[in-house]
Amino acid sequence: MMEEEWADRRGTVSMEGECGGGGISGPPELSLTGRSTTTEAVTSRLYYPPFQLERRMSRTRARAPCRAFLRPPNVMKLVAAVDHYRRRGSAVAYFSSVNSKTNPEKHGGTDIPKGGTPGGEAPVRPSSLLPAINPQGTGYIAWLVVVTLCYYYNACCIPLRECFLRQQEADTWKYWMAADYFSDLIYLIDLVFVKPRLMFLEEGLWVTDISLTSTNYWTKAQYKLRIGRSVFYIFFFIHLNACAFRKTDAVEKVNHNITTYLFYTYHASRTFVTAGLYRPRPTFTFTIAVSCLSSLLIFAFLIGQIYEIFETASRAQIEHRDRVDRCVQYLKKLNVPKPEICRVTDWFAYIWKQQHCFAEQKNKILKEKNIELMSKPEYSPDMATCDFFLFAKIKNLLRGQRFSSPEEAAEEYEKHVSEVTREEWHKCFRNRRIANTELSAVQHETGRGHGSAHMSTLSKVEVFHGCSQALLRELVLQLRPVSFLPGDVVVRRGDVGHHMYIVKSGVCCVMSPDEREVLATLREGSVFGEVSLLGIEGARRRTATVRSRGYSSLFALSKANLDRTLLYDREAALVLRRRADQIMRENATRQARNRLKNLENQKKLRRSQKKNLKEF
Ligand SMILES: Nc1ncnc2c1ncn2[C@@H]1O[C@@H]2COP(=O)(O)O[C@H]2[C@H]1O
């Protein structure tokens, strides 16, 4: 019962209040307890018909675990029905998958992007032999365990064999080789077949299209850079090692040609892969010492590289993961169905993806500017600015000193402060100014600052291009941030409009009256919901339904505030009016065209019926 109730609430979150469209006002958070209104329940049914069908399948199974139902032909029929159903409704299919690399408008017809379901459910793709892999699924985690075991086998057994088990008999050696090839095969399968099929999150929805997942995997710049950099360093060290071997080798008879170089490179590579345990010939003591030292260096380097990789999964990330785990545990305790838990984890992933960027950018700038950050919290804003640049220097001077009284410490401190030269003071304040500007620029870009972020979005809105700075600043204070989840209705056709919306991030889709076609795709800086606010005759209610495609953050501007702004800015009023007229004209033309098409279809049908009757 509870599961059904949850399932029926699918796609419904805390409401923004205007027209029953899903929205979260203020800081983004997922409200699982928000009661679904009738409209939303209908919406979720309309919006997720294929999934309702799938869900009904699972419910039927649960209610009647009869084997006949699970017979392969029946299951295949249902799968085909789901597939057919999904393909019929273009807008439904459009929303049920993310194929963001393709132009959404192009999918207005029956050309449906392949994809999965919102909320992280495994997609139904009967035609595909190897479907996309859910990185949070049990199957993938089991696979990771296998890959890790192979990794440990390679990491531990190869040096062990090299050192202790060299004198192997032929039949034992066979088994070692088989194990080696097996672990290599697992690596290869992981690299070529598994990793490129890993689903990834885009705009909060899982991308399941294989071509997109593999493109995402292979084109990941960071991944490429890391591999490329590591491979380059390894070759570089092998090369240096080979040169060092040659230089320290006592045998002088060897010719100086490419074969000699290859010979020494071979020895250097073997030393490298065996961590210096392989002893190259000739056994000149100095050569051995150099090889051991270089191997140690290489190992230190490799450990540094591994540390760097692990470091990126920083403390914040670990804390974030911990928070997600605790939340998931709690939801499990409440017996929340799995799809809903997936929705929550997707939301967490989305939030992390957004905030993570900010932290990385900020750290990059601080690193570039050589700005030292305190590890302890800021006790007061005044102290923080001082600590930021100057305190480190004074602290170094005072390091290790002991004082018998606070007065003595203060005296010593004052002495050091008075010794700070004029240039250093200048540098300190200059650095501080740079940091402030740079950080506010980052906040501006990433939307973490408050007023500045709103301003940055507003400056992209064409309607307000002509507005004065003062008016914009006033507008900024009136914007209310709201967030929407995948598929949520922002405004519904026919409802009374109270707000106009500005897209801060994400994508919103203007739907056709039957919700089968996407009329327009609105991205960052776009404005919608203004037509019904302008009081134009014949357009006093919402002219279209607008849905959020993935996760989206919008700014809502109330009718009263818009009216006040337009009173002062005649130009903006004109732009909005012109835009509204154009939209209404377009919609009217489209409706007329559709009506004509329907009439023609009806005529054709009647004609064919008459023909059939005559033939009969
Ligand atoms: N054909 C269209 N192209 C772009 N935007 C549209 C179109 N039709 C409606 N809209 C927007 O969708 C909004 C729905 O609410 P409003 O009628 O208040 O304002 C509408 C417009 O901003």
XYZ file of C-alpha atoms and ligand atoms in Angstrom:
638
model
C 0.000 0.000 0.000
C 2.694 2.379 1.032
C 4.705 1.514 -2.026
C 1.763 2.330 -4.281
C 1.218 5.625 -2.534
C 4.852 6.476 -3.047
C 4.764 5.305 -6.599
C 1.770 7.507 -7.291
C 3.592 10.472 -5.913
C 6.365 9.951 -8.374
C 7.508 13.193 -9.874
C 5.776 15.307 -7.243
C 7.788 17.448 -4.914
C 7.135 20.362 -2.638
C 5.000 22.850 -4.446
C 5.777 26.388 -5.345
C 2.143 27.226 -4.996
C 1.187 29.054 -8.133
C -0.542 26.408 -10.140
C 0.288 23.126 -8.615
C 3.526 22.933 -10.550
C 6.381 21.369 -8.718
C 8.881 23.799 -7.416
C 11.122 24.342 -4.501
C 11.561 27.780 -3.274
C 14.614 29.033 -1.465
C 17.656 26.788 -1.183
C 17.100 23.629 -3.210
C 15.898 20.721 -1.146
C 13.813 17.677 -1.873
C 10.550 17.396 -0.038
C 9.493 13.806 0.065
C 6.624 14.469 2.358
C 4.904 17.047 0.127
C 1.366 15.811 -0.510
C 0.512 15.433 -4.120
C -2.413 17.510 -5.281
C -4.919 16.122 -7.747
C -3.387 17.981 -10.651
C 0.030 16.688 -9.813
C -1.195 13.144 -9.491
C -2.760 13.496 -12.932
C 0.403 15.132 -14.208
C 2.601 12.377 -12.933
C 0.334 9.837 -14.602
C 0.398 11.729 -17.849
C 4.048 12.284 -17.610
C 5.180 8.838 -16.709
C 2.750 6.551 -18.497
C 5.365 3.977 -19.521
C 6.686 3.822 -16.011
C 3.194 3.512 -14.616
C 2.803 0.525 -16.882
C 6.107 -0.926 -15.722
C 5.093 -0.270 -12.161
C 1.772 -1.923 -12.715
C 3.674 -4.918 -14.004
C 5.654 -5.125 -10.809
C 2.544 -4.595 -8.691
C 0.715 -7.364 -10.511
C 3.684 -9.586 -9.966
C 3.686 -8.774 -6.301
C -0.023 -9.387 -5.926
C -0.192 -12.552 -7.949
C 3.138 -14.264 -8.099
C 1.799 -16.674 -10.667
C 4.387 -18.265 -12.843
C 2.277 -17.967 -15.968
C 2.676 -14.193 -15.871
C 6.409 -14.456 -15.885
C 6.509 -16.717 -18.898
C 8.958 -15.267 -21.434
C 6.370 -14.576 -24.180
C 4.200 -12.572 -21.743
C 7.110 -10.589 -20.425
C 8.308 -9.908 -23.951
C 4.822 -8.728 -24.945
C 4.725 -6.331 -22.047
C 8.201 -5.065 -22.756
C 7.188 -4.508 -26.387
C 4.022 -2.703 -25.226
C 6.045 -0.444 -22.952
C 8.447 0.255 -25.776
C 5.612 0.983 -28.183
C 3.891 3.216 -25.656
C 7.095 5.102 -25.080
C 7.646 5.629 -28.769
C 4.124 6.893 -29.392
C 4.271 10.011 -27.271
C 7.131 12.157 -28.459
C 7.087 14.646 -25.596
C 6.755 11.857 -23.060
C 9.712 10.103 -24.584
C 11.585 13.347 -24.741
C 11.170 13.832 -21.025
C 11.762 10.224 -20.139
C 15.281 10.422 -21.434
C 18.115 12.822 -21.697
C 19.840 13.235 -24.945
C 21.061 16.703 -24.328
C 23.643 16.644 -27.059
C 20.810 16.536 -29.576
C 18.559 19.453 -30.320
C 15.332 18.948 -28.411
C 13.212 20.606 -31.038
C 14.293 17.993 -33.491
C 12.534 15.413 -31.382
C 9.207 17.042 -31.683
C 7.992 14.357 -34.040
C 8.280 10.661 -33.590
C 12.034 10.705 -33.610
C 12.615 9.695 -30.036
C 15.940 9.827 -28.305
C 16.925 6.604 -26.679
C 17.237 6.786 -22.983
C 16.423 5.678 -19.517
C 13.930 6.724 -16.976
C 14.082 9.570 -14.534
C 14.929 8.520 -11.090
C 17.625 6.130 -12.091
C 15.490 3.159 -13.109
C 17.073 0.746 -15.476
C 15.890 1.508 -18.981
C 13.850 -0.944 -20.981
C 15.835 -1.483 -24.121
C 14.900 -4.820 -25.557
C 16.669 -4.096 -28.816
C 20.052 -3.455 -27.214
C 22.229 -6.449 -26.423
C 24.491 -4.611 -23.986
C 22.549 -1.929 -22.135
C 23.998 1.011 -20.248
C 25.285 0.254 -16.765
C 24.009 1.967 -13.668
C 27.062 3.029 -11.610
C 25.004 2.750 -8.437
C 23.704 -0.724 -9.263
C 24.653 -3.906 -7.431
C 25.912 -5.483 -10.654
C 28.457 -2.745 -11.251
C 29.613 -2.791 -7.647
C 30.129 -6.583 -7.929
C 32.125 -5.975 -11.114
C 34.253 -3.373 -9.311
C 35.034 -5.977 -6.659
C 36.284 -8.350 -9.392
C 38.415 -5.581 -10.978
C 39.852 -4.647 -7.582
C 40.753 -8.283 -6.871
C 42.540 -8.456 -10.225
C 44.335 -5.239 -9.408
C 45.530 -6.605 -6.083
C 46.576 -9.839 -7.760
C 48.759 -7.890 -10.201
C 50.082 -5.524 -7.568
C 50.990 -8.200 -5.015
C 51.614 -11.414 -6.903
C 53.928 -10.212 -9.667
C 56.633 -8.790 -7.355
C 56.152 -11.781 -5.050
C 56.721 -14.211 -7.893
C 59.675 -12.227 -9.173
C 61.390 -12.361 -5.781
C 60.458 -15.667 -4.244
C 59.074 -17.991 -6.869
C 61.468 -17.560 -9.775
C 62.505 -21.216 -10.025
C 59.112 -22.446 -11.065
C 58.456 -25.744 -12.647
C 56.807 -25.627 -16.035
C 53.393 -26.879 -14.887
C 53.087 -24.366 -11.999
C 54.187 -21.579 -14.304
C 51.268 -22.413 -16.578
C 48.781 -21.541 -13.833
C 50.538 -18.294 -13.028
C 50.372 -17.300 -16.670
C 46.679 -18.195 -16.857
C 45.973 -16.019 -13.795
C 48.021 -13.164 -15.326
C 46.153 -13.295 -18.611
C 42.829 -13.558 -16.823
C 43.436 -10.396 -14.775
C 44.631 -8.576 -17.900
C 41.483 -9.670 -19.688
C 39.345 -8.303 -16.861
C 41.167 -4.954 -17.137
C 40.605 -4.917 -20.870
C 36.899 -5.718 -20.556
C 36.563 -3.002 -17.932
C 38.322 -0.471 -20.136
C 36.634 -1.282 -23.434
C 33.169 -2.615 -22.553
C 32.216 -1.591 -19.025
C 33.485 1.946 -18.415
C 32.214 3.386 -21.725
C 28.735 2.062 -20.848
C 28.501 3.737 -17.471
C 25.447 5.965 -17.216
C 26.179 9.527 -16.128
C 24.113 12.372 -14.753
C 23.288 15.334 -16.905
C 20.944 18.022 -15.696
C 20.040 15.577 -12.973
C 18.898 12.804 -15.298
C 20.736 9.603 -16.139
C 22.050 9.519 -19.672
C 21.700 5.964 -20.967
C 22.416 6.408 -24.648
C 25.450 4.196 -25.287
C 26.971 6.564 -27.823
C 26.755 9.420 -25.324
C 28.104 7.385 -22.402
C 31.102 6.241 -24.422
C 31.733 9.761 -25.733
C 31.560 11.032 -22.177
C 34.067 8.392 -21.073
C 36.585 8.798 -23.849
C 36.467 12.553 -24.109
C 36.834 13.263 -20.433
C 39.728 15.706 -20.601
C 40.774 15.079 -17.046
C 40.924 11.342 -17.578
C 42.959 11.731 -20.731
C 45.297 14.237 -19.159
C 45.958 12.058 -16.138
C 46.647 8.929 -18.146
C 48.742 10.870 -20.650
C 50.715 12.627 -17.955
C 51.374 9.440 -16.000
C 52.421 7.518 -19.127
C 54.714 10.357 -20.150
C 56.375 10.459 -16.728
C 56.816 6.705 -16.665
C 58.540 6.750 -20.064
C 60.605 9.714 -19.027
C 61.833 7.951 -15.901
C 62.573 4.762 -17.807
C 64.550 6.823 -20.299
C 66.521 8.548 -17.514
C 67.104 5.212 -15.858
C 68.387 3.714 -19.097
C 70.806 6.633 -19.536
C 71.956 6.274 -15.945
C 72.548 2.546 -16.409
C 74.660 3.162 -19.454
C 76.633 5.882 -17.735
C 77.357 3.802 -14.654
C 77.984 0.556 -16.495
C 81.576 -0.698 -16.263
C 81.445 -2.491 -19.605
C 82.880 -0.092 -22.136
C 82.959 -2.458 -25.097
C 79.311 -2.008 -25.964
C 78.688 0.115 -29.054
C 76.894 3.428 -28.736
C 73.926 2.874 -31.016
C 70.146 2.469 -30.850
C 70.417 -1.232 -29.954
C 72.502 -0.311 -26.940
C 69.851 2.227 -25.959
C 67.098 -0.387 -26.342
C 69.135 -2.860 -24.329
C 69.482 -0.440 -21.441
C 65.862 0.720 -21.741
C 64.839 -2.903 -21.401
C 66.833 -3.232 -18.206
C 65.475 0.058 -16.902
C 61.890 -1.019 -17.634
C 62.389 -4.287 -15.832
C 63.870 -2.484 -12.872
C 60.907 -0.148 -12.946
C 58.192 -2.807 -13.016
C 59.898 -4.952 -10.405
C 60.477 -2.010 -8.070
C 64.236 -2.411 -8.244
C 64.175 -6.085 -7.345
C 65.354 -7.164 -10.760
C 69.115 -7.095 -10.872
C 70.435 -6.069 -14.273
C 73.619 -7.435 -15.693
C 76.442 -6.533 -15.308
C 76.286 -6.445 -11.514
C 78.434 -3.429 -10.915
C 77.766 -2.210 -7.335
C 77.360 1.397 -8.347
C 74.854 0.396 -11.065
C 72.819 -1.560 -8.530
C 72.873 1.347 -6.086
C 71.700 3.750 -8.799
C 68.974 1.369 -9.953
C 67.698 0.917 -6.396
C 67.717 4.644 -5.766
C 65.949 5.455 -9.001
C 63.366 2.752 -8.318
C 62.745 4.254 -4.911
C 62.330 7.654 -6.507
C 59.918 6.264 -9.058
C 57.926 4.593 -6.344
C 57.801 7.781 -4.343
C 56.563 9.527 -7.464
C 53.916 6.903 -8.123
C 52.723 7.068 -4.537
C 52.530 10.852 -4.931
C 50.417 10.401 -8.054
C 48.101 7.948 -6.323
C 47.862 10.292 -3.361
C 46.944 13.120 -5.693
C 44.176 11.029 -7.212
C 42.822 10.147 -3.790
C 43.193 13.702 -2.603
C 40.692 14.881 -5.206
C 38.117 12.840 -3.346
C 38.541 15.502 -0.714
C 37.239 15.667 2.818
C 34.163 17.531 1.664
C 33.373 14.770 -0.761
C 33.767 12.118 1.901
C 31.466 14.082 4.179
C 29.007 14.473 1.340
C 29.049 10.723 0.678
C 28.568 10.059 4.346
C 25.553 12.377 4.378
C 24.062 10.595 1.367
C 24.663 7.185 2.953
C 23.009 8.237 6.175
C 20.053 9.671 4.289
C 19.696 6.478 2.229
C 19.857 4.352 5.378
C 17.131 6.469 6.923
C 14.931 6.191 3.845
C 15.438 2.431 3.826
C 14.401 2.316 7.453
C 11.200 4.121 6.452
C 10.616 1.469 3.759
C 10.725 4.056 0.993
C 10.653 2.301 -2.397
C 13.866 2.039 -4.359
C 12.925 4.390 -7.237
C 12.272 7.176 -4.739
C 15.591 6.516 -3.023
C 17.217 6.756 -6.455
C 15.566 10.133 -6.956
C 17.037 11.351 -3.693
C 20.524 10.084 -4.524
C 20.274 11.688 -7.970
C 19.389 14.959 -6.313
C 22.392 14.695 -4.019
C 24.617 13.922 -6.992
C 23.281 16.963 -8.821
C 23.845 19.240 -5.845
C 27.340 17.885 -5.370
C 28.180 18.386 -9.024
C 27.143 22.019 -8.783
C 28.946 22.873 -5.557
C 32.021 20.810 -6.322
C 32.795 23.050 -9.298
C 32.728 26.049 -7.052
C 35.201 24.591 -4.564
C 37.560 23.564 -7.353
C 37.504 26.968 -9.000
C 38.042 28.756 -5.718
C 40.949 26.514 -4.772
C 42.479 26.988 -8.212
C 42.440 30.753 -7.872
C 43.811 30.674 -4.345
C 46.605 28.379 -5.526
C 47.387 30.560 -8.522
C 47.622 33.659 -6.343
C 49.714 31.907 -3.714
C 47.158 32.672 -1.065
C 47.504 30.620 2.069
C 44.319 29.391 3.696
C 43.922 28.791 7.396
C 43.085 25.302 8.493
C 41.190 26.567 11.540
C 37.846 28.374 11.443
C 37.640 32.149 11.302
C 36.945 33.516 14.779
C 35.964 36.954 13.632
C 35.697 38.609 10.252
C 38.382 41.177 11.171
C 40.855 38.549 12.171
C 40.141 36.421 9.132
C 41.309 39.080 6.691
C 44.443 39.693 8.721
C 45.216 35.993 9.151
C 44.652 35.451 5.532
C 47.835 37.180 4.407
C 49.831 38.575 7.237
C 49.365 36.230 10.083
C 51.356 33.459 8.427
C 54.453 35.688 8.279
C 54.208 36.833 11.900
C 53.450 33.288 12.980
C 56.656 32.043 11.347
C 58.662 34.662 13.231
C 57.052 33.709 16.539
C 57.259 29.959 15.923
C 58.919 27.979 18.754
C 59.186 30.941 21.157
C 57.936 30.685 24.735
C 56.568 33.614 26.734
C 56.211 33.917 30.476
C 53.220 36.302 30.267
C 50.619 37.504 27.747
C 52.164 40.984 27.894
C 55.496 39.610 26.792
C 53.835 37.823 23.885
C 51.980 40.995 22.857
C 55.215 42.990 23.067
C 57.027 40.518 20.841
C 54.121 40.509 18.413
C 54.097 44.296 18.214
C 57.829 44.252 17.549
C 57.390 41.960 14.566
C 54.431 43.897 13.217
C 56.411 47.133 13.383
C 59.206 45.416 11.448
C 56.910 44.683 8.517
C 58.129 46.869 5.714
C 55.997 49.300 3.738
C 56.256 47.103 0.613
C 55.079 44.066 2.514
C 52.065 45.945 3.845
C 51.281 47.055 0.295
C 51.651 43.524 -0.982
C 49.399 42.264 1.744
C 46.578 44.658 0.905
C 47.095 44.187 -2.814
C 46.769 40.404 -2.396
C 43.703 40.892 -0.317
C 42.117 43.071 -2.964
C 42.978 40.580 -5.707
C 41.535 37.710 -3.709
C 38.343 39.597 -3.010
C 37.840 40.500 -6.652
C 38.714 37.048 -7.903
C 36.519 35.302 -5.370
C 33.586 37.527 -6.066
C 34.103 36.840 -9.762
C 33.966 33.113 -9.041
C 30.860 33.576 -6.945
C 29.417 35.623 -9.726
C 30.076 32.894 -12.259
C 28.996 29.971 -10.148
C 25.973 31.651 -8.716
C 27.170 31.260 -5.131
C 27.138 34.907 -4.339
C 23.685 36.309 -3.771
C 23.072 39.670 -5.369
C 25.955 39.282 -7.805
C 24.668 35.954 -9.081
C 21.169 37.318 -9.619
C 22.679 40.291 -11.405
C 24.730 38.042 -13.657
C 21.573 36.176 -14.718
C 19.616 39.386 -15.142
C 22.313 40.858 -17.350
C 21.742 37.941 -19.759
C 18.017 38.654 -20.024
C 17.372 40.435 -23.274
C 14.256 42.155 -21.936
C 16.255 44.034 -19.311
C 19.187 45.012 -21.538
C 18.073 48.613 -21.670
C 17.375 48.916 -17.928
C 19.447 51.236 -15.789
C 21.778 49.729 -13.166
C 19.643 51.168 -10.374
C 16.511 49.494 -11.710
C 18.356 46.207 -12.155
C 19.638 46.387 -8.596
C 16.112 46.911 -7.371
C 14.879 44.020 -9.492
C 17.569 41.758 -8.054
C 16.162 42.225 -4.583
C 12.740 41.149 -5.757
C 13.784 37.913 -7.459
C 12.892 34.753 -5.613
C 14.939 31.621 -6.385
C 12.917 28.477 -7.067
C 14.122 25.024 -8.103
C 12.332 22.368 -10.105
C 12.958 18.682 -10.457
C 12.988 16.661 -13.685
C 9.588 16.811 -15.345
C 7.998 19.253 -12.918
C 5.347 21.620 -14.242
C 6.433 25.221 -13.763
C 3.312 26.818 -15.227
C 0.221 25.051 -16.503
C -1.844 26.085 -19.525
C -5.097 27.744 -18.540
C -4.040 28.677 -15.011
C -3.996 32.237 -13.742
C -0.483 33.658 -13.849
C 1.085 35.237 -10.780
C 4.785 35.078 -11.608
C 7.163 35.538 -14.475
C 10.246 33.291 -14.562
C 13.873 33.793 -15.555
C 15.954 30.663 -16.189
C 19.094 30.752 -14.077
C 20.300 27.257 -14.932
C 18.815 24.155 -16.480
C 16.385 23.763 -19.344
C 12.619 24.375 -19.465
C 10.357 23.212 -22.270
C 7.250 24.949 -23.561
C 4.821 22.168 -24.427
C 2.114 22.045 -27.089
C -1.513 21.924 -25.823
C -1.612 18.111 -26.074
C 1.854 17.936 -24.454
C 3.137 15.765 -27.293
C 5.424 18.352 -28.813
C 8.092 20.687 -27.462
C 7.407 24.168 -28.865
C 10.430 25.936 -27.422
C 13.404 25.114 -25.272
C 14.335 27.827 -22.788
C 17.869 27.990 -21.437
C 19.871 30.276 -19.159
C 18.730 33.894 -19.388
C 15.388 33.068 -21.041
C 12.176 34.560 -19.761
C 8.756 32.939 -19.733
C 5.385 33.286 -18.073
C 5.136 36.971 -18.943
C 2.285 36.782 -21.471
C -0.481 36.185 -18.946
C 0.885 38.934 -16.681
C 0.669 41.682 -19.272
C -3.138 41.773 -19.252
C -3.435 41.357 -23.026
C -6.978 40.742 -24.181
C -7.445 37.009 -24.870
C -4.288 36.011 -22.994
C -5.106 36.553 -19.361
C -4.342 32.928 -18.526
C -1.267 30.789 -19.135
C -0.974 30.177 -22.859
C 1.134 27.030 -22.542
C 2.427 24.469 -20.089
C 6.104 24.821 -19.270
C 8.010 21.889 -17.768
C 11.475 21.621 -16.326
C 13.483 19.080 -18.303
C 16.148 18.174 -15.759
C 16.892 20.022 -12.558
C 16.502 23.720 -13.076
C 16.936 26.844 -11.013
C 14.720 29.782 -11.871
C 14.068 33.239 -10.542
C 10.430 34.120 -9.996
C 9.297 37.717 -10.321
C 5.812 38.476 -9.011
C 3.240 40.323 -11.102
C 3.245 43.312 -8.722
C 7.026 43.672 -8.966
C 6.982 43.244 -12.731
C 4.287 45.918 -13.064
C 6.331 48.300 -10.921
C 9.461 47.662 -13.022
C 7.620 48.140 -16.280
C 6.181 51.390 -15.018
C 9.712 52.805 -14.768
C 11.116 51.071 -17.817
C 8.954 51.731 -20.851
C 11.486 50.106 -23.142
C 11.349 46.771 -21.258
C 7.546 46.986 -21.325
C 7.635 47.425 -25.108
C 10.040 44.499 -25.587
C 7.858 42.240 -23.447
C 4.704 43.322 -25.242
C 6.265 42.732 -28.665
C 7.489 39.303 -27.562
C 4.072 38.390 -26.164
C 2.394 39.454 -29.424
C 4.807 37.343 -31.411
C 4.246 34.292 -29.167
C 0.495 34.669 -29.419
C 0.692 35.026 -33.198
C 2.871 31.926 -33.441
C 0.573 29.909 -31.211
C -2.522 31.028 -33.136
C -0.889 30.080 -36.465
C 0.152 26.721 -35.094
C -3.319 26.032 -33.756
C -4.923 27.007 -37.069
C -2.471 24.767 -38.921
C -3.236 21.868 -36.594
C -6.970 22.371 -37.002
C -6.563 22.357 -40.783
C -4.497 19.198 -40.597
C -7.117 17.505 -38.441
C -9.861 18.491 -40.878
C -7.862 17.106 -43.778
C -7.251 13.882 -41.894
C -10.933 13.564 -41.130
C -11.795 14.157 -44.777
C -9.282 11.520 -45.844
C -10.710 9.070 -43.361
C -14.254 9.675 -44.554
C -13.148 9.274 -48.169
C -11.400 5.980 -47.453
C -14.434 4.749 -45.483
C -16.714 5.583 -48.425
C -14.332 3.796 -50.774
C -14.286 0.740 -48.533
C -18.086 0.755 -48.363
C -18.365 0.957 -52.148
C -15.941 -1.933 -52.559
C -17.862 -3.927 -50.019
N 5.377 29.306 -28.779
C 6.027 29.743 -27.704
N 7.362 29.978 -27.771
C 8.046 30.381 -26.687
N 7.475 30.607 -25.495
C 6.163 30.389 -25.360
C 5.371 29.952 -26.452
N 4.107 29.828 -26.032
C 4.086 30.191 -24.729
N 5.327 30.532 -24.317
C 5.753 30.951 -22.965
O 5.111 30.062 -22.069
C 4.458 30.848 -21.094
C 3.259 30.236 -20.464
O 2.722 31.180 -19.559
P 2.345 32.654 -20.118
O 1.209 32.530 -21.048
O 2.230 33.564 -18.978
O 3.659 33.033 -20.953
C 4.076 32.074 -21.856
C 5.279 32.365 -22.671
O 6.247 33.016 -21.928
